[in-house]
mmCIF file of C-alpha atoms in Angstrom:
data_model
loop_
_atom_site.group_PDB
_atom_site.id
_atom_site.type_symbol
_atom_site.label_atom_id
_atom_site.label_comp_id
_atom_site.label_asym_id
_atom_site.label_seq_id
_atom_site.Cartn_x
_atom_site.Cartn_y
_atom_site.Cartn_z
ATOM 1 C CA ILE A 1 101.034 80.365 76.750
ATOM 2 C CA ALA A 2 98.892 78.005 74.669
ATOM 3 C CA GLY A 3 101.720 76.071 73.000
ATOM 4 C CA ILE A 4 100.126 73.926 70.338
ATOM 5 C CA THR A 5 96.411 73.693 69.703
ATOM 6 C CA GLN A 6 94.602 71.207 67.503
ATOM 7 C CA ALA A 7 91.049 71.163 66.207
ATOM 8 C CA PRO A 8 88.758 69.382 66.269
ATOM 9 C CA THR A 9 89.292 67.329 69.432
ATOM 10 C CA SER A 10 87.463 64.422 67.870
ATOM 11 C CA GLN A 11 85.533 63.735 64.691
ATOM 12 C CA ILE A 12 83.474 60.961 63.155
ATOM 13 C CA LEU A 13 83.655 61.054 59.375
ATOM 14 C CA ALA A 14 81.995 59.109 56.570
ATOM 15 C CA ALA A 15 84.346 57.380 54.170
ATOM 16 C CA GLY A 16 84.988 59.411 51.034
ATOM 17 C CA ARG A 17 84.578 62.769 52.769
ATOM 18 C CA ARG A 18 87.280 65.433 52.822
ATOM 19 C CA MET A 19 88.610 66.530 56.206
ATOM 20 C CA THR A 20 91.151 69.083 57.393
ATOM 21 C CA LEU A 21 92.754 68.800 60.806
ATOM 22 C CA ARG A 22 94.019 72.109 62.119
ATOM 23 C CA CYS A 23 97.206 72.764 64.062
ATOM 24 C CA THR A 24 98.455 76.111 65.381
ATOM 25 C CA GLN A 25 101.488 76.882 67.526
ATOM 26 C CA ASP A 26 102.452 80.140 69.208
ATOM 27 C CA MET A 27 106.057 79.303 70.078
ATOM 28 C CA ARG A 28 107.481 80.586 66.786
ATOM 29 C CA HIS A 29 108.995 77.166 66.140
ATOM 30 C CA ASN A 30 110.303 76.767 62.621
ATOM 31 C CA ALA A 31 109.604 73.036 62.292
ATOM 32 C CA MET A 32 106.225 71.293 62.500
ATOM 33 C CA TYR A 33 105.152 67.660 62.182
ATOM 34 C CA TRP A 34 102.087 65.451 61.845
ATOM 35 C CA TYR A 35 101.998 61.966 63.379
ATOM 36 C CA ARG A 36 99.387 59.274 63.668
ATOM 37 C CA GLN A 37 99.270 56.945 66.650
ATOM 38 C CA ASP A 38 97.771 53.490 66.382
ATOM 39 C CA LEU A 39 97.647 50.815 69.077
ATOM 40 C CA GLY A 40 100.777 48.698 69.067
ATOM 41 C CA LEU A 41 102.480 50.725 66.340
ATOM 42 C CA GLY A 42 103.557 53.864 68.138
ATOM 43 C CA LEU A 43 103.762 57.290 66.562
ATOM 44 C CA ARG A 44 104.431 57.383 62.818
ATOM 45 C CA LEU A 45 105.416 60.508 60.905
ATOM 46 C CA ILE A 46 103.002 61.522 58.131
ATOM 47 C CA HIS A 47 104.398 64.847 56.887
ATOM 48 C CA TYR A 48 106.721 67.501 58.197
ATOM 49 C CA SER A 49 107.771 71.076 57.487
ATOM 50 C CA ASN A 50 111.221 72.409 58.352
ATOM 51 C CA THR A 51 110.214 76.015 57.719
ATOM 52 C CA ALA A 52 107.306 78.035 56.350
ATOM 53 C CA GLY A 53 106.835 77.377 52.650
ATOM 54 C CA THR A 54 108.428 73.900 52.653
ATOM 55 C CA THR A 55 107.005 70.458 53.368
ATOM 56 C CA GLY A 56 108.267 66.874 53.214
ATOM 57 C CA LYS A 57 106.925 63.324 53.323
ATOM 58 C CA GLY A 58 107.311 61.122 56.351
ATOM 59 C CA GLU A 59 106.896 57.402 56.809
ATOM 60 C CA VAL A 60 103.164 57.146 55.976
ATOM 61 C CA PRO A 61 102.207 60.082 53.681
ATOM 62 C CA ASP A 62 99.749 58.372 51.306
ATOM 63 C CA GLY A 63 96.224 59.806 51.487
ATOM 64 C CA TYR A 64 97.355 62.949 53.309
ATOM 65 C CA SER A 65 98.499 66.413 52.237
ATOM 66 C CA VAL A 66 99.818 69.414 54.153
ATOM 67 C CA SER A 67 100.604 73.063 53.579
ATOM 68 C CA ARG A 68 102.700 75.586 55.519
ATOM 69 C CA ALA A 69 101.696 79.061 54.443
ATOM 70 C CA ASN A 70 103.054 80.689 57.618
ATOM 71 C CA THR A 71 105.088 79.834 60.719
ATOM 72 C CA ASP A 72 102.141 79.172 63.028
ATOM 73 C CA ASP A 73 99.753 76.946 61.080
ATOM 74 C CA PHE A 74 100.191 73.459 59.657
ATOM 75 C CA PRO A 75 96.896 71.899 58.495
ATOM 76 C CA LEU A 76 96.606 68.245 57.524
ATOM 77 C CA THR A 77 94.068 67.300 54.848
ATOM 78 C CA LEU A 78 92.537 63.930 54.072
ATOM 79 C CA ALA A 79 91.234 64.328 50.525
ATOM 80 C CA SER A 80 88.977 61.260 50.591
ATOM 81 C CA ALA A 81 88.931 59.541 53.980
ATOM 82 C CA VAL A 82 89.136 55.749 54.278
ATOM 83 C CA PRO A 83 88.527 53.565 57.374
ATOM 84 C CA SER A 84 92.258 52.774 57.686
ATOM 85 C CA GLN A 85 92.798 56.445 58.501
ATOM 86 C CA THR A 86 90.950 55.982 61.795
ATOM 87 C CA SER A 87 93.580 56.991 64.317
ATOM 88 C CA VAL A 88 94.702 59.609 66.805
ATOM 89 C CA TYR A 89 96.556 62.433 65.070
ATOM 90 C CA PHE A 90 99.179 64.505 66.853
ATOM 91 C CA CYS A 91 100.746 67.709 65.631
ATOM 92 C CA ALA A 92 104.160 68.674 67.002
ATOM 93 C CA SER A 93 106.608 71.534 66.646
ATOM 94 C CA SER A 94 110.263 72.165 67.405
ATOM 95 C CA ASP A 95 112.928 74.811 67.234
ATOM 96 C CA SER A 96 115.361 73.025 64.959
ATOM 97 C CA THR A 97 117.929 75.759 65.512
ATOM 98 C CA GLY A 98 118.054 74.918 69.219
ATOM 99 C CA ALA A 99 120.533 72.629 70.957
ATOM 100 C CA THR A 100 118.232 69.636 71.299
ATOM 101 C CA ASP A 101 115.472 70.264 68.707
ATOM 102 C CA THR A 102 112.935 68.758 71.117
ATOM 103 C CA GLN A 103 109.493 68.183 69.671
ATOM 104 C CA TYR A 104 106.464 69.366 71.648
ATOM 105 C CA PHE A 105 103.069 67.826 70.968
ATOM 106 C CA GLY A 106 99.538 69.155 70.690
ATOM 107 C CA PRO A 107 96.610 67.476 72.479
ATOM 108 C CA GLY A 108 95.635 65.340 69.501
ATOM 109 C CA THR A 109 92.601 64.750 67.290
ATOM 110 C CA ARG A 110 90.760 61.446 67.526
ATOM 111 C CA LEU A 111 89.409 60.634 64.051
ATOM 112 C CA THR A 112 87.006 57.822 63.234
ATOM 113 C CA VAL A 113 86.254 57.045 59.586
ATOM 114 C CA LEU A 114 83.197 54.869 59.027
ATOM 115 C CA GLY B 1 113.431 52.025 58.115
ATOM 116 C CA GLN B 2 114.240 52.209 61.789
ATOM 117 C CA ASN B 3 113.933 49.441 64.363
ATOM 118 C CA ILE B 4 113.216 50.492 67.942
ATOM 119 C CA ASP B 5 112.307 47.899 70.555
ATOM 120 C CA GLN B 6 111.002 48.332 74.063
ATOM 121 C CA PRO B 7 108.931 46.066 76.319
ATOM 122 C CA THR B 8 105.166 46.310 75.949
ATOM 123 C CA GLU B 9 104.237 46.367 79.625
ATOM 124 C CA MET B 10 105.797 46.608 83.078
ATOM 125 C CA THR B 11 104.256 46.579 86.539
ATOM 126 C CA ALA B 12 105.850 47.870 89.727
ATOM 127 C CA THR B 13 104.916 48.821 93.261
ATOM 128 C CA GLU B 14 104.613 52.369 94.570
ATOM 129 C CA GLY B 15 107.972 53.532 95.938
ATOM 130 C CA ALA B 16 109.943 51.028 93.879
ATOM 131 C CA ILE B 17 112.315 51.497 90.918
ATOM 132 C CA VAL B 18 111.573 50.488 87.338
ATOM 133 C CA GLN B 19 113.974 50.385 84.387
ATOM 134 C CA ILE B 20 112.594 50.560 80.859
ATOM 135 C CA ASN B 21 115.025 49.353 78.208
ATOM 136 C CA CYS B 22 115.141 50.503 74.604
ATOM 137 C CA THR B 23 117.279 49.058 71.830
ATOM 138 C CA TYR B 24 117.548 50.619 68.419
ATOM 139 C CA GLN B 25 118.980 50.178 64.949
ATOM 140 C CA THR B 26 118.838 53.343 62.858
ATOM 141 C CA SER B 27 120.498 54.835 59.816
ATOM 142 C CA GLY B 28 122.536 57.504 61.559
ATOM 143 C CA PHE B 29 122.073 58.799 65.082
ATOM 144 C CA ASN B 30 121.400 62.314 66.316
ATOM 145 C CA GLY B 31 119.980 61.820 69.766
ATOM 146 C CA LEU B 32 117.547 59.735 71.783
ATOM 147 C CA PHE B 33 114.450 61.040 73.518
ATOM 148 C CA TRP B 34 112.105 59.678 76.161
ATOM 149 C CA TYR B 35 108.514 60.864 76.339
ATOM 150 C CA GLN B 36 105.757 60.165 78.863
ATOM 151 C CA GLN B 37 102.189 59.747 77.658
ATOM 152 C CA HIS B 38 99.217 59.407 79.972
ATOM 153 C CA ALA B 39 96.151 57.687 78.546
ATOM 154 C CA GLY B 40 94.217 59.993 76.223
ATOM 155 C CA GLU B 41 96.823 62.733 76.401
ATOM 156 C CA ALA B 42 99.726 64.033 74.329
ATOM 157 C CA PRO B 43 103.293 62.802 74.753
ATOM 158 C CA THR B 44 105.358 65.087 76.996
ATOM 159 C CA PHE B 45 109.148 65.387 76.853
ATOM 160 C CA LEU B 46 111.116 63.703 79.636
ATOM 161 C CA SER B 47 114.762 63.452 78.630
ATOM 162 C CA TYR B 48 117.334 63.714 75.863
ATOM 163 C CA ASN B 49 120.646 61.890 75.405
ATOM 164 C CA VAL B 50 123.100 62.439 72.583
ATOM 165 C CA LEU B 51 126.367 61.409 74.303
ATOM 166 C CA ASP B 52 127.054 58.172 76.157
ATOM 167 C CA GLY B 53 126.291 58.183 79.840
ATOM 168 C CA LEU B 54 123.627 58.989 82.374
ATOM 169 C CA GLU B 55 121.412 62.075 82.455
ATOM 170 C CA GLU B 56 119.625 62.609 85.761
ATOM 171 C CA LYS B 57 116.558 64.741 86.196
ATOM 172 C CA GLY B 58 114.944 64.378 89.600
ATOM 173 C CA ARG B 59 113.334 60.954 89.985
ATOM 174 C CA PHE B 60 113.959 60.153 86.313
ATOM 175 C CA SER B 61 117.295 59.210 84.740
ATOM 176 C CA SER B 62 118.146 58.180 81.201
ATOM 177 C CA PHE B 63 121.203 56.282 80.008
ATOM 178 C CA LEU B 64 122.672 55.916 76.531
ATOM 179 C CA SER B 65 125.249 53.609 74.962
ATOM 180 C CA ARG B 66 125.654 54.487 71.292
ATOM 181 C CA SER B 67 128.002 51.599 70.546
ATOM 182 C CA LYS B 68 125.410 49.117 71.839
ATOM 183 C CA GLY B 69 122.357 50.893 70.402
ATOM 184 C CA TYR B 70 120.862 50.860 73.886
ATOM 185 C CA SER B 71 119.155 53.215 76.281
ATOM 186 C CA TYR B 72 117.181 52.896 79.462
ATOM 187 C CA LEU B 73 114.848 55.130 81.416
ATOM 188 C CA LEU B 74 115.015 54.716 85.184
ATOM 189 C CA LEU B 75 112.067 55.772 87.285
ATOM 190 C CA LYS B 76 112.800 55.980 91.010
ATOM 191 C CA GLU B 77 110.465 56.325 94.017
ATOM 192 C CA LEU B 78 107.511 55.384 91.857
ATOM 193 C CA GLN B 79 104.264 57.259 92.406
ATOM 194 C CA MET B 80 100.776 56.366 91.231
ATOM 195 C CA LYS B 81 100.876 59.312 88.817
ATOM 196 C CA ASP B 82 103.807 57.628 87.022
ATOM 197 C CA SER B 83 101.368 55.092 85.568
ATOM 198 C CA ALA B 84 101.632 55.942 81.868
ATOM 199 C CA SER B 85 103.144 54.878 78.591
ATOM 200 C CA TYR B 86 106.840 55.695 78.056
ATOM 201 C CA LEU B 87 108.014 56.237 74.493
ATOM 202 C CA CYS B 88 111.579 55.823 73.281
ATOM 203 C CA ALA B 89 112.366 57.893 70.163
ATOM 204 C CA VAL B 90 115.542 58.078 68.103
ATOM 205 C CA ARG B 91 116.528 60.915 65.798
ATOM 206 C CA ASP B 92 118.194 59.501 62.720
ATOM 207 C CA GLY B 93 120.730 60.848 60.243
ATOM 208 C CA ASP B 94 117.996 62.823 58.467
ATOM 209 C CA TYR B 95 116.985 64.424 61.774
ATOM 210 C CA LYS B 96 113.644 62.609 61.782
ATOM 211 C CA LEU B 97 112.237 61.025 64.944
ATOM 212 C CA SER B 98 111.273 57.361 64.945
ATOM 213 C CA PHE B 99 109.279 56.091 67.909
ATOM 214 C CA GLY B 100 109.078 52.738 69.613
ATOM 215 C CA ALA B 101 105.619 51.352 70.308
ATOM 216 C CA GLY B 102 105.826 52.427 73.940
ATOM 217 C CA THR B 103 106.009 50.691 77.329
ATOM 218 C CA THR B 104 102.929 50.849 79.541
ATOM 219 C CA VAL B 105 103.949 51.110 83.190
ATOM 220 C CA THR B 106 101.381 50.296 85.841
ATOM 221 C CA VAL B 107 102.133 51.355 89.401
ATOM 222 C CA ARG B 108 100.347 49.359 92.104
ATOM 223 C CA ALA B 109 99.689 50.565 95.625
#
């Protein structure tokens, strides 16, 4: 069972370039999430999707977009990367119909924008 | 926004007990989670509390007091592999998770 996979593992990107971070889960979870983690700030929610075909904005959505064409995939796109988007990005998923709706995290993508 | 506070760092000796406190102020409450995160890795789920009281799971226990906006994670019989960051997260009235900045626990031999 793979759980959640993310690609790439790490990336160095020039400012102004477009970048898509990929996230795929095989647990058939209905809900998926994107977080960024910065030193001293903890995990912050960027965007989320409660079910395929719907998305919502989290705490820090500016500069990012997402789509949810199917249950398994939830890509995160940076249209024009800026240095402040240097961070570690985690994708997560949960079964929001379950008793606890626990979120499970992918391995992360370390992104550096120069 | 949400306000979740936990200590930045704690150090303890192998075999000892450590208690990590978390206080929170959120708009609505639908559960509190503790995650463990080793350096360079993803957070992994440890415990969940939605009612007041203590939840025990092996060497780890988590306590919740909703009226006080307070939780703690208790780690017993500390092992070197317990050196990690511990994240407190609260699910608010909109069912969104807000995370504290994390507590880095260092276990010394």
